[in-house]
Short mmCIF file of C-alpha atoms in Angstrom, two decimals:
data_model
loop_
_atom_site.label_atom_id
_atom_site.label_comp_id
_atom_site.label_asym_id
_atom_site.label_seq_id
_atom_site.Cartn_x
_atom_site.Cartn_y
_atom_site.Cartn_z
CA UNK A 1 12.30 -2.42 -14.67
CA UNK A 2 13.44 1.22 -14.79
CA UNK A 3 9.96 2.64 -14.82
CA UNK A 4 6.93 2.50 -12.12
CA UNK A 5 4.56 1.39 -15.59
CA UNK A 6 7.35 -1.54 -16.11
CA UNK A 7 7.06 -3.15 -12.79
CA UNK A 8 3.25 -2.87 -12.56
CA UNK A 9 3.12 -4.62 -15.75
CA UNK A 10 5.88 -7.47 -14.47
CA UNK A 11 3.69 -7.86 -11.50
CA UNK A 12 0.43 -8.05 -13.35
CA UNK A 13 1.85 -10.56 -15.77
CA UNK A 14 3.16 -12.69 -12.71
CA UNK A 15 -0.19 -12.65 -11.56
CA UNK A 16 -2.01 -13.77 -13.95
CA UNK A 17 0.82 -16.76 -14.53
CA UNK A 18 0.52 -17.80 -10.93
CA UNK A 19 -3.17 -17.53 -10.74
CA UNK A 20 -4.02 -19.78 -14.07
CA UNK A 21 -1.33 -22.36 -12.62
CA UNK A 22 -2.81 -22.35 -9.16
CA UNK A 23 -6.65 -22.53 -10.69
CA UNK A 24 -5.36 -25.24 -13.39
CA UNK A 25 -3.78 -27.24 -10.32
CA UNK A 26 -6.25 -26.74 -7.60
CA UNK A 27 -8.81 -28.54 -10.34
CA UNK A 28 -6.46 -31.25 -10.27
CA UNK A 29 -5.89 -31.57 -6.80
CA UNK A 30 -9.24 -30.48 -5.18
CA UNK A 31 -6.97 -28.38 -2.91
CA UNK A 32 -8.73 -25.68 -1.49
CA UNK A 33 -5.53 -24.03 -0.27
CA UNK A 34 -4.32 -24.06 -4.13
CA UNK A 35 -7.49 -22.64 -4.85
CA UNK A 36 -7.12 -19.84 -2.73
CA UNK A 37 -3.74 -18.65 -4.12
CA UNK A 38 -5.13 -18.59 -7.23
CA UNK A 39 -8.21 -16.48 -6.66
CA UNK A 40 -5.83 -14.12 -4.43
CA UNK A 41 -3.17 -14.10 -7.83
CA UNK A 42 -6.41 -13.47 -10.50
CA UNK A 43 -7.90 -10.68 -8.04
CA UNK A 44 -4.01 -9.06 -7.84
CA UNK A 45 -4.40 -8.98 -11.98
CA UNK A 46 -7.59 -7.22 -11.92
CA UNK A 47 -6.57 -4.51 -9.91
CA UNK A 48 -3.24 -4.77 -11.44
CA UNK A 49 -4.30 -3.46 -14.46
CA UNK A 50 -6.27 -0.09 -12.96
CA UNK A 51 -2.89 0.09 -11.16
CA UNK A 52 -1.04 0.72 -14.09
CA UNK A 53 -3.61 3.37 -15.56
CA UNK A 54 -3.45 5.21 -12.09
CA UNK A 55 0.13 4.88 -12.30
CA UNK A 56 0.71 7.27 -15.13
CA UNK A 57 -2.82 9.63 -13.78
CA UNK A 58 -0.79 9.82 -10.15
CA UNK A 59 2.23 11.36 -12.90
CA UNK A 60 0.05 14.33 -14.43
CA UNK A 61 -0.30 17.72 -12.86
CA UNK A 62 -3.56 19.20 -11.59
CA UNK A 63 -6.17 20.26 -13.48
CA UNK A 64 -9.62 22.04 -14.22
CA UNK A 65 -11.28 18.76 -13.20
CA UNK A 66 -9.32 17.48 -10.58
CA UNK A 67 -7.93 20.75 -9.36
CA UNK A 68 -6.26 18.87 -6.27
CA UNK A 69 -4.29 15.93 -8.37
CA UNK A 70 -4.73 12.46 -8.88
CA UNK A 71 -2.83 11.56 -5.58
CA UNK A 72 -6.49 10.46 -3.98
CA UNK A 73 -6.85 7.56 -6.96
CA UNK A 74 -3.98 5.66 -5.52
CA UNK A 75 -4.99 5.27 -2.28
CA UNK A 76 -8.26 4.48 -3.28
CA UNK A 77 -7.00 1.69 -5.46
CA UNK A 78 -5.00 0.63 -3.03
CA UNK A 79 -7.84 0.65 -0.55
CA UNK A 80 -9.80 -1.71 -2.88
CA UNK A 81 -6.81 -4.03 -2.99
CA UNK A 82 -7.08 -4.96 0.76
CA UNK A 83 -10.56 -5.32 0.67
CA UNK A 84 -10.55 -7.32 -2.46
CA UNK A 85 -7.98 -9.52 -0.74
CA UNK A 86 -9.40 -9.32 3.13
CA UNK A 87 -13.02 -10.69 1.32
CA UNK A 88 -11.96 -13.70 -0.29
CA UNK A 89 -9.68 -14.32 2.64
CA UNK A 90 -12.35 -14.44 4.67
CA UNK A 91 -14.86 -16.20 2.52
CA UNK A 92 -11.88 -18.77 2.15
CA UNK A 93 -11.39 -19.09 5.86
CA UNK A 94 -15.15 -19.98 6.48
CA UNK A 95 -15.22 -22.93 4.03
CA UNK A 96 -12.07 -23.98 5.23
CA UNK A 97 -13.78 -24.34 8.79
CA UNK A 98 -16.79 -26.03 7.24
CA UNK A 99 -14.71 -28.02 5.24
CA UNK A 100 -12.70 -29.12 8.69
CA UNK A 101 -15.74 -29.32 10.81
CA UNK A 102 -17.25 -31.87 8.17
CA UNK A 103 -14.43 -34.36 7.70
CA UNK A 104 -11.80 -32.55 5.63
CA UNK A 105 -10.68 -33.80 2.06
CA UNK A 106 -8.39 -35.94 0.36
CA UNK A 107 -5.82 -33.86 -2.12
CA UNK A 108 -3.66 -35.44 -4.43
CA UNK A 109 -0.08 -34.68 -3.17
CA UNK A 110 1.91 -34.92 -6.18
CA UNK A 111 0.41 -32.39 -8.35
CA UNK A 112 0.22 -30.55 -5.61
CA UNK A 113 4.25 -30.39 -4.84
CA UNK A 114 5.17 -29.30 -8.59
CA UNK A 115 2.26 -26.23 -8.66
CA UNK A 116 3.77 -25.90 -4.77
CA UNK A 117 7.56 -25.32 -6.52
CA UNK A 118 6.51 -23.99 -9.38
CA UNK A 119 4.67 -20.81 -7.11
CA UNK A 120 7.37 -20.08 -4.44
CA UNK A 121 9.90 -19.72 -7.42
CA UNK A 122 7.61 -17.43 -9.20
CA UNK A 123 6.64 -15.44 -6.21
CA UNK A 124 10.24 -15.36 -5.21
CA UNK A 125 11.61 -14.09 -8.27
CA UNK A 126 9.23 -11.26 -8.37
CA UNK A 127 9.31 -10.44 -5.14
CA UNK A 128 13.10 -10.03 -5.23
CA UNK A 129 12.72 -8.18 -8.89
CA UNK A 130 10.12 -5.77 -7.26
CA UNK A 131 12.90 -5.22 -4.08
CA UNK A 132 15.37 -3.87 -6.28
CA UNK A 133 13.28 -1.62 -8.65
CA UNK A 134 12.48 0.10 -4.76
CA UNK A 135 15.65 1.04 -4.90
CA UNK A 136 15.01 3.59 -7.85
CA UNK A 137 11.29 3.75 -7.74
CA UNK A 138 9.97 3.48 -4.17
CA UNK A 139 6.53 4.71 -4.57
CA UNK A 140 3.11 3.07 -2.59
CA UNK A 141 1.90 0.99 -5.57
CA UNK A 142 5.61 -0.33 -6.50
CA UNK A 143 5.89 -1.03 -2.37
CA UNK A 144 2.41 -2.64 -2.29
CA UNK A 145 3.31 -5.00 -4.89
CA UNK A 146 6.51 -6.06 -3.02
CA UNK A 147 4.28 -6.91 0.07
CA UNK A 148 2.05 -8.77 -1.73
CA UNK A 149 4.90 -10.79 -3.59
CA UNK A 150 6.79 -11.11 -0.37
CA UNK A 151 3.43 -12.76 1.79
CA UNK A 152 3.01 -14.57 -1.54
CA UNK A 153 6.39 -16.29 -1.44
CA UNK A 154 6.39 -17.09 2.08
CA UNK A 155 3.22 -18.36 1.83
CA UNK A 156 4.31 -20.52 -1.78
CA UNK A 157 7.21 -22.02 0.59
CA UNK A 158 4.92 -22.72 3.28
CA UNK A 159 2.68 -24.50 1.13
CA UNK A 160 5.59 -27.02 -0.05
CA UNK A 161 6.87 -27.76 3.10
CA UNK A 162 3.05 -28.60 3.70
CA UNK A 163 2.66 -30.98 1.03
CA UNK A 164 5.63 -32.20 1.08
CA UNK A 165 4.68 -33.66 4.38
CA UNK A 166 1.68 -35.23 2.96
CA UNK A 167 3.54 -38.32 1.39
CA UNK A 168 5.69 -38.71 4.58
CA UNK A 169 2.49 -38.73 6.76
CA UNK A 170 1.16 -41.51 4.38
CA UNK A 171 4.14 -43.53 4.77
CA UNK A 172 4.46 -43.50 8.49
CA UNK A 173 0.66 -44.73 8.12
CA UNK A 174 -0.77 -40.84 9.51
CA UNK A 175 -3.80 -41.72 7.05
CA UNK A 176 -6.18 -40.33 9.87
CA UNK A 177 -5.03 -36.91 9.34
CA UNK A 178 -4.60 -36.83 6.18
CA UNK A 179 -8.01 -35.46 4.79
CA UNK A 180 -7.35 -32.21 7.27
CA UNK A 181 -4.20 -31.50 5.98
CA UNK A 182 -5.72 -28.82 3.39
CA UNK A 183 -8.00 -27.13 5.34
CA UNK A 184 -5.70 -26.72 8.28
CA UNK A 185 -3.46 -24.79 5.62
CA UNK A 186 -5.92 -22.71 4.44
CA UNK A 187 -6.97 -21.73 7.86
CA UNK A 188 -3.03 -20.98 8.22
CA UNK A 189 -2.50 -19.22 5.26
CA UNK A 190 -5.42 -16.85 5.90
CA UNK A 191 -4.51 -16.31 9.81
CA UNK A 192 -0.60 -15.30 8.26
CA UNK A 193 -1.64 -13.18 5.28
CA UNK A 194 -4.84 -11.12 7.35
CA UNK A 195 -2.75 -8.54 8.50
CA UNK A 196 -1.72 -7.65 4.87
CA UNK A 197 -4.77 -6.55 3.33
CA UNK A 198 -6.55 -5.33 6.77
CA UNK A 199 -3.05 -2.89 7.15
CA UNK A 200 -3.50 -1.54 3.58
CA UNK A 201 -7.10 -1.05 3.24
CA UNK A 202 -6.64 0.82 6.74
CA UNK A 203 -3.51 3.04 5.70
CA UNK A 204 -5.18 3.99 2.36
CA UNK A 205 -8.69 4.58 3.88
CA UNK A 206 -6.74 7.06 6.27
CA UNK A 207 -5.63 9.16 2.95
CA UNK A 208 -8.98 8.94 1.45
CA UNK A 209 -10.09 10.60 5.03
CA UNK A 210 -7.54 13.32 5.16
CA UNK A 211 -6.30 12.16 8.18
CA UNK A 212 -2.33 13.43 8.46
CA UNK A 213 0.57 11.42 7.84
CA UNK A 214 2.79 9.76 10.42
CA UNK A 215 4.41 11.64 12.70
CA UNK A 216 7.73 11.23 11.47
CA UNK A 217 6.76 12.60 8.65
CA UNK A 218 5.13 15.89 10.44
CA UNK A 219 7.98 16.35 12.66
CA UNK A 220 10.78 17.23 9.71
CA UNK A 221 8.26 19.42 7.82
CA UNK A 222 7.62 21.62 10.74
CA UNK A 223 11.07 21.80 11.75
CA UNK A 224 12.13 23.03 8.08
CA UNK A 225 9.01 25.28 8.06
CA UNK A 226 10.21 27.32 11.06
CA UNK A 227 13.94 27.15 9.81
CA UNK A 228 12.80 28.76 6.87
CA UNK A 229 11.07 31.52 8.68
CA UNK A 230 13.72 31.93 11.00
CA UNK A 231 14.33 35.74 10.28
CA UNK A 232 11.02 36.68 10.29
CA UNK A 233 8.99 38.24 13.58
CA UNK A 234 6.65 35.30 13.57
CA UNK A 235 4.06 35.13 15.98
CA UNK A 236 1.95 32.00 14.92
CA UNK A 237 2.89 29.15 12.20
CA UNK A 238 0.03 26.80 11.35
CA UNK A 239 0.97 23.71 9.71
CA UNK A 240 -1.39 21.37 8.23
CA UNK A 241 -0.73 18.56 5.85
CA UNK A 242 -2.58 15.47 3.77
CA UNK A 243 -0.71 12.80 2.12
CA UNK A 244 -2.87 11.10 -0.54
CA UNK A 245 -0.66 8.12 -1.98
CA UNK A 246 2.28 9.58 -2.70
CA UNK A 247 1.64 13.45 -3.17
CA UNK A 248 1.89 15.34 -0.23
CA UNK A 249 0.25 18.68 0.25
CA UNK A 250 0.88 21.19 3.00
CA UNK A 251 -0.61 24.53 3.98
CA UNK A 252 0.90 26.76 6.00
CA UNK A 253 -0.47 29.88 8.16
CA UNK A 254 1.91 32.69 8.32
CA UNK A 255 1.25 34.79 11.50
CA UNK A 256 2.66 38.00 11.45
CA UNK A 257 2.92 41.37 13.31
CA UNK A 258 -0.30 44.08 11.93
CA UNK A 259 2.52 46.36 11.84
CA UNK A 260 5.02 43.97 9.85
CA UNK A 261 6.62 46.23 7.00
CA UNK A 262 6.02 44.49 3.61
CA UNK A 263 7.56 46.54 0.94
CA UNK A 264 5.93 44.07 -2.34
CA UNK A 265 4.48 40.80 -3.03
CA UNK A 266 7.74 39.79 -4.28
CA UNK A 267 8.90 39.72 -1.04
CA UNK A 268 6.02 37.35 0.56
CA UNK A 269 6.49 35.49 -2.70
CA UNK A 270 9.90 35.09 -1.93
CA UNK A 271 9.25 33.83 1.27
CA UNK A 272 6.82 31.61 -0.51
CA UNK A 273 9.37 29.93 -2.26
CA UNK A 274 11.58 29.68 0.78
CA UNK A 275 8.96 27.75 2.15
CA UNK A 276 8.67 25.44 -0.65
CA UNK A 277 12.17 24.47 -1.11
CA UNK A 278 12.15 23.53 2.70
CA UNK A 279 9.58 21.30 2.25
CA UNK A 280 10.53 19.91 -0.92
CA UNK A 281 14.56 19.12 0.79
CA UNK A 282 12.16 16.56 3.15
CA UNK A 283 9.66 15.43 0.84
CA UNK A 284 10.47 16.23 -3.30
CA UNK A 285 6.42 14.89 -3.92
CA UNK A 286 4.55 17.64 -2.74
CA UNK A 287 2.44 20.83 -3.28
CA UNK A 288 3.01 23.50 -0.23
CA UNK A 289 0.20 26.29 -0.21
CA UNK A 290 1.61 29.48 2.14
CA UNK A 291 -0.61 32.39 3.45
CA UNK A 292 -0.23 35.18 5.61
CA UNK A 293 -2.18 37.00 7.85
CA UNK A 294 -1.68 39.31 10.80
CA UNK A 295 -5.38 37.81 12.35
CA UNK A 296 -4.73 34.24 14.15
CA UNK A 297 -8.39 32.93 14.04
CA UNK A 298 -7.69 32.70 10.46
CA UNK A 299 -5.04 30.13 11.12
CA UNK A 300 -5.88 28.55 14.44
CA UNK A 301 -7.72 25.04 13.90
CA UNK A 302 -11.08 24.84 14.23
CA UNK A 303 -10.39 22.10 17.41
CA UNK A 304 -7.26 23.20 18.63
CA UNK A 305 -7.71 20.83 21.28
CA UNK A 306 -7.46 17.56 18.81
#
């Protein structure tokens, strides 16, 4: 697990394990809820495995046809993940309420409990293996993955207790409530997880929108900006930044005096590279773009008041 390619690989492989078991088992059990993991584990593979080609495309350097990176392809693949996962949650939730509003079904509890132990140790063991790869490799498809395997193995262990209760309701003679067990947990499991997919679809549809990145991101790149131009007779800096995944690109306006005394390029280029080692001390991933100019319409935004 020492490489971003490794991990994505563990956690398609877990996938695809989990989902079989939980499709395998849910045609066993008729449980809808079992089901459900399964589809949400086989979906995870699919994408899984255009995770792992973006993975090494996020790792090359511009070029003539994408003269701007491959940063955009990892939100946009993790922008498909949520909505992958948000669809069938929702599609899942509806026949759940059908299901409910129509009588519920019966679910046979013991197969049930062994897929139910056999998933939360699964999940659990990749969500902790994912956790400590962060440690070395904490980039947005390696953190994705840990969300997913974290709501997956609180959702696993939720599941058990769930079944497990399903005998003890029988033999206190509960046999009314019984066939709405399942589709109560479904409902539950989609309620718990919805904020998942709906927060990564929205965070990577952001990116893909070139909306900037959090403020406390902002707020340590413009402070090192003006650090670095500290000496200089600035009379406007323009900051503007994008962070697409996990490459982040900033441009910055360099107001100076018309009469400002420039004696070479070397020494704007050195200023240049100021500039760029002040960014890079708050954020190593990124591509900082400098210009100056002794006009400030040409670095004023075009809404200054947004």
């Amino acid at each position: 697990m020492k490489t971003e390619r490794g991990v994505l690989l563990l956690s398609a492989l877990m996938s695809v394990v989990v989902g079989s078991a939980a499709v395998t088992a849910a045609s066993i059990t008729q449980s809808k809820a079992i089901l459900l993991d399964g589809l949400f584990n086989l979906i995870y593979f699919l994408v899984a495995l255009v995770t792992v080609r973006i993975s090494a495309l996020t790792n090359q350097p511009d070029d003539r046809k994408f003269p701007f990176g491959y940063g955009y392809f990892e939100s946009l693949v993790n922008a498909g993940k949520g909505l992958l996962i948000l669809g069938v949650a929702l599609f899942a939730l509806v026949d759940a309420l059908i299901a409910l509003l129509g009588g519920g079904r019966e679910i046979l509890a013991g197969p049930a409990i062994v897929y139910a132990v056999f998933a939360t140790l699964a999940c659990s063991f990749t969500a902790w293996t994912l956790r400590r790869s962060l440690g070395h490799l904490d980039t947005p498809l390696v953190r994705a993955d840990y969300e997913n395997w974290l709501i997956n193995a609180l959702i696993s262990s939720s599941v058990l207790l769930t079944f497990c209760f399903l005998p003890v309701a029988r033999w206190l003679g509960w046999y009314q409530i019984l066939p709405y067990v399942d589709s109560v947990l479904v409902i539950a499991v989609v309620l718990f997880c919805l904020s998942m997919p709906i927060r990564m679809a929205r965070g990577a549809l952001r990116e893909l929108l070139n909306r900037a990145p959090p403020r406390d991101l902002r707020r340590p790149v413009r402070a090192a900006t003006d650090a670095a131009l500290a000496d200089l007779p600035v009379r406007q800096v323009e900051v503007r930044m994008v962070r697409p995944g996990r490459q982040l690109y900033v441009i910055i306006h360099v107001v100076l005096p018309p009469d400002h005394p420039i004696a070479s390029l070397a020494e704007l280029d050195a200023v240049r590279d100021r500039l760029q080692r002040a960014v890079s001390a708050v954020y190593p991933q990124q591509v900082t773009d400098t210009l100056f100019t002794a006009d400030p319409r040409w670095a004023e935004p075009c809404n200054p008041e947004r």
